[in-house]
mmCIF file of C-alpha atoms in Angstrom:
data_model
loop_
_atom_site.group_PDB
_atom_site.id
_atom_site.type_symbol
_atom_site.label_atom_id
_atom_site.label_comp_id
_atom_site.label_asym_id
_atom_site.label_seq_id
_atom_site.Cartn_x
_atom_site.Cartn_y
_atom_site.Cartn_z
ATOM 1 C CA MET Q 29 45.797 -30.576 35.701
ATOM 2 C CA GLY Q 30 43.369 -33.411 34.933
ATOM 3 C CA ARG Q 31 43.545 -35.006 38.381
ATOM 4 C CA CYS Q 32 43.308 -31.605 40.049
ATOM 5 C CA GLY Q 33 40.291 -30.711 37.964
ATOM 6 C CA GLU Q 34 38.611 -33.970 38.898
ATOM 7 C CA SER Q 35 39.435 -33.305 42.552
ATOM 8 C CA LEU Q 36 37.984 -29.766 42.363
ATOM 9 C CA LYS Q 37 34.872 -31.115 40.651
ATOM 10 C CA ALA Q 38 34.510 -33.772 43.341
ATOM 11 C CA ASP Q 39 34.841 -31.110 46.038
ATOM 12 C CA ILE Q 40 32.130 -29.002 44.392
ATOM 13 C CA ASN Q 41 29.848 -32.038 44.085
ATOM 14 C CA LYS Q 42 30.348 -32.667 47.796
ATOM 15 C CA ASN Q 43 29.236 -29.062 48.459
ATOM 16 C CA VAL Q 44 32.709 -28.112 49.653
ATOM 17 C CA ASP Q 45 33.021 -24.348 50.047
ATOM 18 C CA MET Q 46 34.294 -22.793 46.802
ATOM 19 C CA ILE Q 47 36.948 -20.739 48.561
ATOM 20 C CA ALA Q 48 38.235 -23.814 50.385
ATOM 21 C CA ALA Q 49 38.139 -25.850 47.161
ATOM 22 C CA ARG Q 50 40.214 -23.244 45.306
ATOM 23 C CA HIS Q 51 42.631 -23.054 48.248
ATOM 24 C CA ARG Q 52 43.175 -26.806 48.061
ATOM 25 C CA GLU Q 53 43.660 -26.482 44.286
ATOM 26 C CA ARG Q 54 46.366 -23.836 44.728
ATOM 27 C CA GLU Q 55 48.115 -25.990 47.385
ATOM 28 C CA TYR Q 56 48.053 -28.956 45.031
ATOM 29 C CA PHE Q 57 49.814 -27.115 42.181
ATOM 30 C CA ALA Q 58 52.257 -25.429 44.552
ATOM 31 C CA SER Q 59 53.279 -28.748 46.195
ATOM 32 C CA THR Q 60 53.344 -31.008 43.139
ATOM 33 C CA PRO Q 61 56.839 -31.147 41.541
ATOM 34 C CA GLU Q 62 55.421 -31.457 38.001
ATOM 35 C CA TYR Q 63 53.415 -28.195 38.307
ATOM 36 C CA LYS Q 64 55.334 -26.279 40.944
ATOM 37 C CA HIS Q 65 57.183 -24.062 38.449
ATOM 38 C CA LEU Q 66 53.896 -23.354 36.606
ATOM 39 C CA ALA Q 67 51.687 -22.923 39.650
ATOM 40 C CA HIS Q 68 50.911 -19.244 38.842
ATOM 41 C CA ARG Q 69 49.480 -20.263 35.454
ATOM 42 C CA MET Q 70 47.514 -23.276 36.616
ATOM 43 C CA GLY Q 71 44.105 -23.843 38.105
ATOM 44 C CA SER Q 72 40.507 -22.860 37.457
ATOM 45 C CA GLU Q 73 41.073 -19.338 38.750
ATOM 46 C CA HIS Q 74 43.765 -18.614 36.141
ATOM 47 C CA LEU Q 75 41.651 -20.291 33.458
ATOM 48 C CA ALA Q 76 38.690 -18.052 34.334
ATOM 49 C CA LYS Q 77 40.856 -14.954 34.062
ATOM 50 C CA MET Q 78 42.227 -16.017 30.668
ATOM 51 C CA LEU Q 79 38.754 -16.834 29.309
ATOM 52 C CA SER Q 80 37.380 -13.560 30.649
ATOM 53 C CA LYS Q 81 40.156 -11.584 28.976
ATOM 54 C CA HIS Q 82 39.613 -13.413 25.674
ATOM 55 C CA LEU Q 83 35.885 -12.816 25.880
ATOM 56 C CA GLU Q 84 36.505 -9.107 26.579
ATOM 57 C CA VAL Q 85 38.703 -8.829 23.474
ATOM 58 C CA VAL Q 86 36.059 -10.530 21.327
ATOM 59 C CA ILE Q 87 33.278 -8.319 22.684
ATOM 60 C CA LYS Q 88 35.268 -5.117 22.189
ATOM 61 C CA SER Q 89 36.008 -6.104 18.582
ATOM 62 C CA LYS Q 90 32.269 -6.467 17.973
ATOM 63 C CA ILE Q 91 31.268 -3.205 19.709
ATOM 64 C CA PRO Q 92 31.663 -0.879 16.645
ATOM 65 C CA GLY Q 93 29.370 -3.081 14.574
ATOM 66 C CA ILE Q 94 26.847 -3.331 17.390
ATOM 67 C CA GLN Q 95 26.993 0.449 17.890
ATOM 68 C CA SER Q 96 26.393 1.010 14.188
ATOM 69 C CA LEU Q 97 23.394 -1.344 14.163
ATOM 70 C CA VAL Q 98 21.907 0.226 17.301
ATOM 71 C CA ASN Q 99 22.416 3.770 15.970
ATOM 72 C CA LYS Q 100 20.880 2.856 12.621
ATOM 73 C CA THR Q 101 17.868 1.267 14.320
ATOM 74 C CA ILE Q 102 17.398 4.326 16.561
ATOM 75 C CA ALA Q 103 17.503 6.621 13.508
ATOM 76 C CA GLU Q 104 14.898 4.467 11.728
ATOM 77 C CA LEU Q 105 12.616 4.440 14.771
ATOM 78 C CA GLU Q 106 12.923 8.220 15.194
ATOM 79 C CA SER Q 107 12.178 8.742 11.489
ATOM 80 C CA GLU Q 108 9.039 6.608 11.632
ATOM 81 C CA LEU Q 109 7.879 8.283 14.837
ATOM 82 C CA SER Q 110 8.390 11.671 13.177
ATOM 83 C CA ARG Q 111 6.331 10.507 10.200
ATOM 84 C CA LEU Q 112 3.533 9.317 12.471
ATOM 85 C CA GLY Q 113 3.523 12.645 14.329
ATOM 86 C CA LYS Q 114 3.257 13.604 17.960
ATOM 87 C CA PRO Q 115 0.723 11.927 20.276
ATOM 88 C CA ILE Q 116 -2.545 13.776 20.879
ATOM 89 C CA ALA Q 117 -2.959 15.835 24.049
ATOM 90 C CA ALA Q 118 -5.659 14.631 26.453
ATOM 91 C CA ASP Q 119 -7.113 17.947 27.697
ATOM 92 C CA ALA Q 120 -9.083 20.549 25.729
ATOM 93 C CA GLY Q 121 -6.354 23.169 26.049
ATOM 94 C CA GLY Q 122 -3.747 20.759 24.720
ATOM 95 C CA LYS Q 123 -5.962 19.767 21.811
ATOM 96 C CA MET Q 124 -6.641 23.403 20.978
ATOM 97 C CA TYR Q 125 -2.915 24.166 21.076
ATOM 98 C CA SER Q 126 -2.137 21.188 18.826
ATOM 99 C CA ILE Q 127 -4.725 22.275 16.248
ATOM 100 C CA MET Q 128 -3.548 25.889 16.296
ATOM 101 C CA GLU Q 129 0.086 24.838 15.910
ATOM 102 C CA ILE Q 130 -0.713 22.580 12.946
ATOM 103 C CA CYS Q 131 -2.739 25.379 11.331
ATOM 104 C CA ARG Q 132 0.161 27.781 11.883
ATOM 105 C CA LEU Q 133 2.505 25.396 10.073
ATOM 106 C CA PHE Q 134 0.079 25.144 7.147
ATOM 107 C CA ASP Q 135 -0.349 28.917 7.019
ATOM 108 C CA GLN Q 136 3.426 29.428 6.976
ATOM 109 C CA ILE Q 137 3.875 26.995 4.092
ATOM 110 C CA TYR Q 138 1.078 28.757 2.179
ATOM 111 C CA LYS Q 139 2.744 32.144 2.654
ATOM 112 C CA GLU Q 140 6.053 30.710 1.470
ATOM 113 C CA HIS Q 141 4.380 29.739 -1.805
ATOM 114 C CA LEU Q 142 3.059 33.259 -2.284
ATOM 115 C CA ASP Q 143 6.363 34.883 -1.305
ATOM 116 C CA GLY Q 144 8.439 32.769 -3.676
ATOM 117 C CA VAL Q 145 10.200 30.690 -1.029
ATOM 118 C CA ARG Q 146 8.300 27.741 -2.514
ATOM 119 C CA SER Q 147 7.102 27.425 -6.106
ATOM 120 C CA GLY Q 148 3.674 28.440 -7.417
ATOM 121 C CA GLY Q 149 3.269 32.102 -6.490
ATOM 122 C CA ASP Q 150 4.959 33.212 -9.702
ATOM 123 C CA LYS Q 151 1.937 32.020 -11.688
ATOM 124 C CA ILE Q 152 -0.088 34.904 -10.226
ATOM 125 C CA TYR Q 153 2.280 37.423 -11.779
ATOM 126 C CA ASN Q 154 1.846 35.632 -15.099
ATOM 127 C CA VAL Q 155 -1.883 36.482 -14.946
ATOM 128 C CA PHE Q 156 -1.039 40.184 -14.707
ATOM 129 C CA ASP Q 157 1.864 40.191 -17.135
ATOM 130 C CA ASN Q 158 0.439 37.960 -19.879
ATOM 131 C CA GLN Q 159 -3.149 36.806 -19.426
ATOM 132 C CA LEU Q 160 -4.743 40.194 -18.638
ATOM 133 C CA PRO Q 161 -2.904 42.185 -21.367
ATOM 134 C CA ALA Q 162 -3.743 39.479 -23.935
ATOM 135 C CA ALA Q 163 -7.421 39.564 -22.950
ATOM 136 C CA LEU Q 164 -7.481 43.372 -23.227
ATOM 137 C CA LYS Q 165 -5.836 43.190 -26.639
ATOM 138 C CA ARG Q 166 -8.482 40.747 -27.858
ATOM 139 C CA LEU Q 167 -11.174 43.357 -27.196
ATOM 140 C CA GLN Q 168 -10.022 45.119 -30.410
ATOM 141 C CA PHE Q 169 -11.386 48.579 -29.638
ATOM 142 C CA ASP Q 170 -10.622 49.755 -33.171
ATOM 143 C CA LYS Q 171 -13.122 47.235 -34.545
ATOM 144 C CA GLN Q 172 -15.680 48.153 -31.886
ATOM 145 C CA LEU Q 173 -15.363 51.762 -33.105
ATOM 146 C CA SER Q 174 -16.217 51.025 -36.711
ATOM 147 C CA MET Q 175 -17.834 53.787 -38.825
ATOM 148 C CA GLU Q 176 -21.125 51.948 -38.711
ATOM 149 C CA ASN Q 177 -21.180 51.747 -34.902
ATOM 150 C CA ILE Q 178 -20.022 55.342 -34.513
ATOM 151 C CA ARG Q 179 -22.712 56.655 -36.889
ATOM 152 C CA LYS Q 180 -25.376 54.594 -35.161
ATOM 153 C CA LEU Q 181 -24.506 55.646 -31.592
ATOM 154 C CA ILE Q 182 -23.842 59.294 -32.479
ATOM 155 C CA THR Q 183 -27.119 59.608 -34.366
ATOM 156 C CA GLU Q 184 -29.157 57.871 -31.678
ATOM 157 C CA ALA Q 185 -27.570 60.050 -28.992
ATOM 158 C CA ASP Q 186 -28.890 63.193 -30.697
ATOM 159 C CA GLY Q 187 -32.451 62.191 -29.950
ATOM 160 C CA TYR Q 188 -35.189 64.401 -31.396
ATOM 161 C CA GLN Q 189 -33.132 67.599 -30.989
ATOM 162 C CA PRO Q 190 -29.614 67.413 -32.441
ATOM 163 C CA HIS Q 191 -26.616 68.990 -30.704
ATOM 164 C CA LEU Q 192 -25.669 72.373 -32.128
ATOM 165 C CA ILE Q 193 -21.876 71.926 -31.983
ATOM 166 C CA ALA Q 194 -20.676 68.494 -30.809
ATOM 167 C CA PRO Q 195 -22.529 65.224 -30.019
ATOM 168 C CA GLU Q 196 -21.391 65.004 -26.374
ATOM 169 C CA GLN Q 197 -23.877 62.316 -25.467
ATOM 170 C CA GLY Q 198 -22.662 60.336 -28.445
ATOM 171 C CA TYR Q 199 -19.083 60.557 -27.217
ATOM 172 C CA ARG Q 200 -20.134 59.312 -23.793
ATOM 173 C CA ARG Q 201 -22.044 56.375 -25.221
ATOM 174 C CA LEU Q 202 -19.185 55.379 -27.506
ATOM 175 C CA ILE Q 203 -16.675 55.504 -24.668
ATOM 176 C CA GLU Q 204 -18.955 53.667 -22.263
ATOM 177 C CA SER Q 205 -19.740 50.916 -24.793
ATOM 178 C CA SER Q 206 -15.995 50.299 -25.273
ATOM 179 C CA VAL Q 207 -14.783 50.674 -21.686
ATOM 180 C CA VAL Q 208 -17.545 48.487 -20.242
ATOM 181 C CA SER Q 209 -16.172 45.562 -22.260
ATOM 182 C CA ILE Q 210 -13.066 45.639 -20.009
ATOM 183 C CA ARG Q 211 -15.234 44.127 -17.270
ATOM 184 C CA GLY Q 212 -14.798 40.730 -18.954
ATOM 185 C CA PRO Q 213 -10.971 40.583 -18.760
ATOM 186 C CA ALA Q 214 -11.057 42.141 -15.275
ATOM 187 C CA GLU Q 215 -13.431 39.471 -13.983
ATOM 188 C CA ALA Q 216 -11.418 36.745 -15.716
ATOM 189 C CA ALA Q 217 -8.244 37.965 -13.982
ATOM 190 C CA VAL Q 218 -9.984 37.797 -10.587
ATOM 191 C CA ASP Q 219 -11.131 34.230 -11.321
ATOM 192 C CA ALA Q 220 -7.693 33.177 -12.588
ATOM 193 C CA VAL Q 221 -5.945 34.415 -9.440
ATOM 194 C CA HIS Q 222 -8.628 32.741 -7.311
ATOM 195 C CA ALA Q 223 -7.976 29.418 -9.056
ATOM 196 C CA LEU Q 224 -4.232 29.738 -8.434
ATOM 197 C CA LEU Q 225 -4.749 30.608 -4.758
ATOM 198 C CA LYS Q 226 -6.946 27.509 -4.404
ATOM 199 C CA GLU Q 227 -4.294 25.411 -6.113
ATOM 200 C CA LEU Q 228 -1.719 26.634 -3.609
ATOM 201 C CA VAL Q 229 -4.050 25.697 -0.726
ATOM 202 C CA HIS Q 230 -4.140 22.081 -1.929
ATOM 203 C CA LYS Q 231 -0.370 22.162 -2.422
ATOM 204 C CA ALA Q 232 0.271 23.551 1.073
ATOM 205 C CA ILE Q 233 -2.144 21.017 2.604
ATOM 206 C CA SER Q 234 -0.206 18.139 1.025
ATOM 207 C CA GLU Q 235 3.117 19.617 2.173
ATOM 208 C CA THR Q 236 2.005 20.032 5.812
ATOM 209 C CA ILE Q 237 3.157 16.677 7.183
ATOM 210 C CA GLU Q 238 1.273 17.134 10.469
ATOM 211 C CA LEU Q 239 -2.067 17.317 8.630
ATOM 212 C CA LYS Q 240 -1.553 13.846 7.153
ATOM 213 C CA GLN Q 241 -1.963 12.466 10.668
ATOM 214 C CA TYR Q 242 -5.457 13.908 11.146
ATOM 215 C CA THR Q 243 -7.871 13.344 8.253
ATOM 216 C CA ALA Q 244 -10.793 15.269 9.784
ATOM 217 C CA LEU Q 245 -8.651 18.320 10.557
ATOM 218 C CA ARG Q 246 -7.121 18.252 7.069
ATOM 219 C CA VAL Q 247 -10.582 18.378 5.498
ATOM 220 C CA GLU Q 248 -11.744 21.186 7.809
ATOM 221 C CA VAL Q 249 -8.656 23.330 7.221
ATOM 222 C CA SER Q 250 -8.876 22.838 3.461
ATOM 223 C CA ASP Q 251 -12.592 23.708 3.387
ATOM 224 C CA ALA Q 252 -12.070 26.754 5.627
ATOM 225 C CA ALA Q 253 -9.240 28.059 3.437
ATOM 226 C CA ILE Q 254 -11.282 27.622 0.241
ATOM 227 C CA GLU Q 255 -14.282 29.385 1.828
ATOM 228 C CA SER Q 256 -12.046 32.307 2.817
ATOM 229 C CA LEU Q 257 -10.686 32.543 -0.715
ATOM 230 C CA GLU Q 258 -14.239 32.560 -2.048
ATOM 231 C CA ARG Q 259 -15.155 35.512 0.176
ATOM 232 C CA MET Q 260 -12.007 37.313 -0.917
ATOM 233 C CA LYS Q 261 -12.823 36.640 -4.552
ATOM 234 C CA GLN Q 262 -16.257 38.214 -4.208
ATOM 235 C CA ALA Q 263 -14.790 41.301 -2.524
ATOM 236 C CA SER Q 264 -12.086 41.512 -5.184
ATOM 237 C CA LYS Q 265 -14.576 41.174 -8.026
ATOM 238 C CA LYS Q 266 -16.705 43.948 -6.597
ATOM 239 C CA ALA Q 267 -13.737 46.303 -6.099
ATOM 240 C CA THR Q 268 -12.115 45.486 -9.450
ATOM 241 C CA LEU Q 269 -15.292 45.912 -11.495
ATOM 242 C CA GLN Q 270 -15.931 49.184 -9.703
ATOM 243 C CA LEU Q 271 -12.669 50.464 -11.210
ATOM 244 C CA VAL Q 272 -14.097 49.817 -14.681
ATOM 245 C CA ASP Q 273 -17.482 51.270 -13.764
ATOM 246 C CA MET Q 274 -15.828 54.435 -12.442
ATOM 247 C CA GLU Q 275 -14.119 54.940 -15.787
ATOM 248 C CA CYS Q 276 -17.472 54.491 -17.507
ATOM 249 C CA SER Q 277 -19.305 56.910 -15.250
ATOM 250 C CA TYR Q 278 -16.823 59.780 -15.212
ATOM 251 C CA LEU Q 279 -14.754 60.883 -18.188
ATOM 252 C CA THR Q 280 -11.486 62.800 -17.906
ATOM 253 C CA VAL Q 281 -12.652 66.211 -19.088
ATOM 254 C CA ASP Q 282 -9.162 67.661 -19.603
ATOM 255 C CA PHE Q 283 -8.461 65.044 -22.255
ATOM 256 C CA PHE Q 284 -11.205 66.478 -24.476
ATOM 257 C CA ARG Q 285 -10.589 70.103 -23.616
ATOM 258 C CA LYS Q 286 -7.055 69.831 -24.925
ATOM 259 C CA LEU Q 287 -8.185 68.470 -28.277
ATOM 260 C CA PRO Q 288 -8.117 70.893 -31.253
ATOM 261 C CA GLN Q 289 -11.614 72.153 -31.984
ATOM 262 C CA ASP Q 290 -12.964 72.232 -35.543
ATOM 263 C CA VAL Q 291 -16.618 73.202 -35.583
ATOM 264 C CA ASP Q 292 -16.745 73.228 -39.367
ATOM 265 C CA LYS Q 293 -16.713 69.448 -39.357
ATOM 266 C CA GLY Q 294 -19.525 69.258 -36.883
ATOM 267 C CA GLY Q 295 -23.056 68.090 -37.439
ATOM 268 C CA ASN Q 296 -25.627 70.010 -39.428
ATOM 269 C CA PRO Q 297 -29.000 69.892 -37.668
ATOM 270 C CA THR Q 298 -30.775 70.878 -40.892
ATOM 271 C CA HIS Q 299 -29.760 67.587 -42.543
ATOM 272 C CA SER Q 300 -31.624 64.303 -42.251
ATOM 273 C CA ILE Q 301 -31.113 62.370 -39.028
ATOM 274 C CA PHE Q 302 -29.322 59.655 -41.042
ATOM 275 C CA ASP Q 303 -27.054 62.117 -42.857
ATOM 276 C CA ARG Q 304 -26.311 64.614 -40.155
ATOM 277 C CA TYR Q 305 -22.524 63.956 -39.805
ATOM 278 C CA ASN Q 306 -20.088 63.522 -42.665
ATOM 279 C CA ASP Q 307 -17.590 60.627 -42.746
ATOM 280 C CA SER Q 308 -14.593 62.833 -42.026
ATOM 281 C CA TYR Q 309 -16.140 64.085 -38.820
ATOM 282 C CA LEU Q 310 -17.172 60.582 -37.750
ATOM 283 C CA ARG Q 311 -13.627 59.328 -38.343
ATOM 284 C CA ARG Q 312 -12.352 62.143 -36.162
ATOM 285 C CA ILE Q 313 -14.765 61.131 -33.419
ATOM 286 C CA GLY Q 314 -13.649 57.507 -33.724
ATOM 287 C CA SER Q 315 -9.991 58.480 -33.483
ATOM 288 C CA THR Q 316 -10.612 60.653 -30.424
ATOM 289 C CA VAL Q 317 -12.665 57.996 -28.637
ATOM 290 C CA LEU Q 318 -10.118 55.286 -29.473
ATOM 291 C CA SER Q 319 -7.295 57.401 -27.996
ATOM 292 C CA TYR Q 320 -9.286 57.974 -24.828
ATOM 293 C CA VAL Q 321 -10.302 54.302 -24.482
ATOM 294 C CA ASN Q 322 -6.689 53.179 -24.988
ATOM 295 C CA MET Q 323 -5.608 55.612 -22.270
ATOM 296 C CA VAL Q 324 -8.236 54.224 -19.896
ATOM 297 C CA CYS Q 325 -7.282 50.650 -20.826
ATOM 298 C CA ALA Q 326 -3.609 51.317 -20.059
ATOM 299 C CA SER Q 327 -4.566 52.755 -16.690
ATOM 300 C CA LEU Q 328 -6.790 49.779 -15.841
ATOM 301 C CA ARG Q 329 -4.088 47.364 -16.908
ATOM 302 C CA ASN Q 330 -2.111 48.684 -13.916
ATOM 303 C CA SER Q 331 -4.934 49.258 -11.440
ATOM 304 C CA ILE Q 332 -6.733 45.915 -11.919
ATOM 305 C CA PRO Q 333 -3.715 43.866 -10.676
ATOM 306 C CA LYS Q 334 -3.350 46.236 -7.724
ATOM 307 C CA SER Q 335 -6.986 45.687 -6.779
ATOM 308 C CA ILE Q 336 -6.654 41.908 -7.083
ATOM 309 C CA VAL Q 337 -3.458 41.773 -5.024
ATOM 310 C CA TYR Q 338 -4.968 44.002 -2.348
ATOM 311 C CA CYS Q 339 -8.256 42.108 -2.078
ATOM 312 C CA GLN Q 340 -7.106 38.527 -2.687
ATOM 313 C CA VAL Q 341 -3.364 37.863 -2.437
ATOM 314 C CA ARG Q 342 -2.722 40.241 0.463
ATOM 315 C CA GLU Q 343 -5.761 39.020 2.366
ATOM 316 C CA ALA Q 344 -4.871 35.374 1.749
ATOM 317 C CA LYS Q 345 -1.508 36.026 3.400
ATOM 318 C CA ARG Q 346 -3.037 37.972 6.273
ATOM 319 C CA SER Q 347 -6.256 36.216 7.210
ATOM 320 C CA LEU Q 348 -6.716 32.913 5.372
ATOM 321 C CA LEU Q 349 -7.756 30.989 8.510
ATOM 322 C CA ASP Q 350 -9.083 33.838 10.674
ATOM 323 C CA HIS Q 351 -12.707 32.753 10.304
ATOM 324 C CA PHE Q 352 -11.727 29.131 11.059
ATOM 325 C CA PHE Q 353 -9.924 30.205 14.242
ATOM 326 C CA THR Q 354 -13.004 32.151 15.364
ATOM 327 C CA GLU Q 355 -15.199 29.084 14.903
ATOM 328 C CA LEU Q 356 -12.566 26.862 16.524
ATOM 329 C CA GLY Q 357 -12.753 28.877 19.732
ATOM 330 C CA LYS Q 358 -16.442 27.974 20.065
ATOM 331 C CA LEU Q 359 -15.886 24.200 19.929
ATOM 332 C CA GLU Q 360 -16.127 21.952 22.980
ATOM 333 C CA GLN Q 361 -13.610 19.253 23.891
ATOM 334 C CA LYS Q 362 -15.622 16.498 22.184
ATOM 335 C CA GLN Q 363 -15.695 18.474 18.931
ATOM 336 C CA LEU Q 364 -11.982 19.238 19.195
ATOM 337 C CA SER Q 365 -11.339 15.521 19.715
ATOM 338 C CA SER Q 366 -13.248 14.742 16.536
ATOM 339 C CA LEU Q 367 -10.827 16.937 14.582
ATOM 340 C CA LEU Q 368 -7.933 14.942 16.058
ATOM 341 C CA ASN Q 369 -9.597 11.552 15.654
ATOM 342 C CA GLU Q 370 -6.471 9.606 14.920
ATOM 343 C CA ASP Q 371 -6.478 6.041 13.584
ATOM 344 C CA PRO Q 372 -6.197 3.618 16.583
ATOM 345 C CA ALA Q 373 -3.720 1.507 14.606
ATOM 346 C CA VAL Q 374 -1.459 4.554 14.268
ATOM 347 C CA MET Q 375 -1.701 5.232 18.005
ATOM 348 C CA GLU Q 376 -0.759 1.610 18.821
ATOM 349 C CA ARG Q 377 2.095 1.693 16.350
ATOM 350 C CA ARG Q 378 3.444 4.918 17.883
ATOM 351 C CA ALA Q 379 3.315 3.473 21.409
ATOM 352 C CA ALA Q 380 5.149 0.300 20.324
ATOM 353 C CA LEU Q 381 7.810 2.318 18.511
ATOM 354 C CA ALA Q 382 8.287 4.570 21.543
ATOM 355 C CA LYS Q 383 8.939 1.528 23.778
ATOM 356 C CA ARG Q 384 11.433 0.048 21.330
ATOM 357 C CA LEU Q 385 13.173 3.393 20.988
ATOM 358 C CA GLU Q 386 13.509 3.671 24.768
ATOM 359 C CA LEU Q 387 15.110 0.202 24.967
ATOM 360 C CA TYR Q 388 17.531 0.922 22.139
ATOM 361 C CA ARG Q 389 18.563 4.256 23.646
ATOM 362 C CA SER Q 390 19.234 2.512 26.975
ATOM 363 C CA ALA Q 391 21.309 -0.099 25.169
ATOM 364 C CA GLN Q 392 23.146 2.656 23.288
ATOM 365 C CA ALA Q 393 24.105 4.351 26.556
ATOM 366 C CA GLU Q 394 25.437 1.083 28.066
ATOM 367 C CA ILE Q 395 27.382 0.147 24.947
ATOM 368 C CA ASP Q 396 28.920 3.610 24.761
ATOM 369 C CA ALA Q 397 29.956 3.332 28.401
ATOM 370 C CA VAL Q 398 31.717 0.001 27.696
ATOM 371 C CA ALA Q 399 33.334 1.323 24.519
ATOM 372 C CA TRP Q 400 34.853 4.314 26.293
ATOM 373 C CA SER Q 401 36.022 2.356 29.336
ATOM 374 C CA LYS Q 402 39.637 1.177 29.464
#
């Protein structure tokens, strides 16, 4: 084997044709008595086959580990690329589509908060179920309708010519002075819901992964959403306070018509202006007014939340970014680009990751082909 190897090496060094050199090698082993019986297992050709088979076994044993490493690396690259976001489109139409799609994702997340799919929307119900009733209770209508206040308003309402039977104007002033105080809790409920809707905007902004990629767009979407909520709040405040004002301006006549009449306890116009009504009659007036105000308060406790939901919550779900979309349609390509002004370092990182991912996927395909081959 040694002499034959030296002979083969000498032939190669002399630029002897490889095929001829191997032919001479085979003849040597076939004609030499010492190697004749082993000729089929001798020579460089057999050695190459044995080494190749051994190398194949070693490689195949390492393939599962290599596959696992390649797959893990591909998953990591895909995850980072997903975190960095998609590359920006070059044309105006593509940029517009990208912005609209990102805004749609934000809007969907915001609606999910309001609908209970995500947390936060339940706090709005808490305003209606706890905060508003507590604020109405703190008004303490019974203390507002003290004997002193009733006497004062009833007497002043008579003016220079006292009522003959009942101080109607006094009733109206007493009711109005109590009901008008409901404006405070109503306005506070509007503001509380507005604050919660704003809070959910910030929450949805932070949960919209695509917006993290574009700082300028994130600021614009946030500002546009807050501006929309502000407009909705003003509309809601106007509508909600009108509910209270309507109760002040028009009393439910049937309520008073059904009350038992007792003219004997009425005022006596012949008495002094400060002693026109006795205490019993004033207490009766206070009780009647308190019953009516409580009835109105109970009604407003239900109608105020309806007004707020209609003007604020419903509109926030329907048209939070409508005004922004209208303004977006007027922008030119340069202005659209400014909204998608991505960090150059992020763009370079994405390009590098994309190249690496392409190489690893190619390697994955080749390794899989080897692994499945027999």
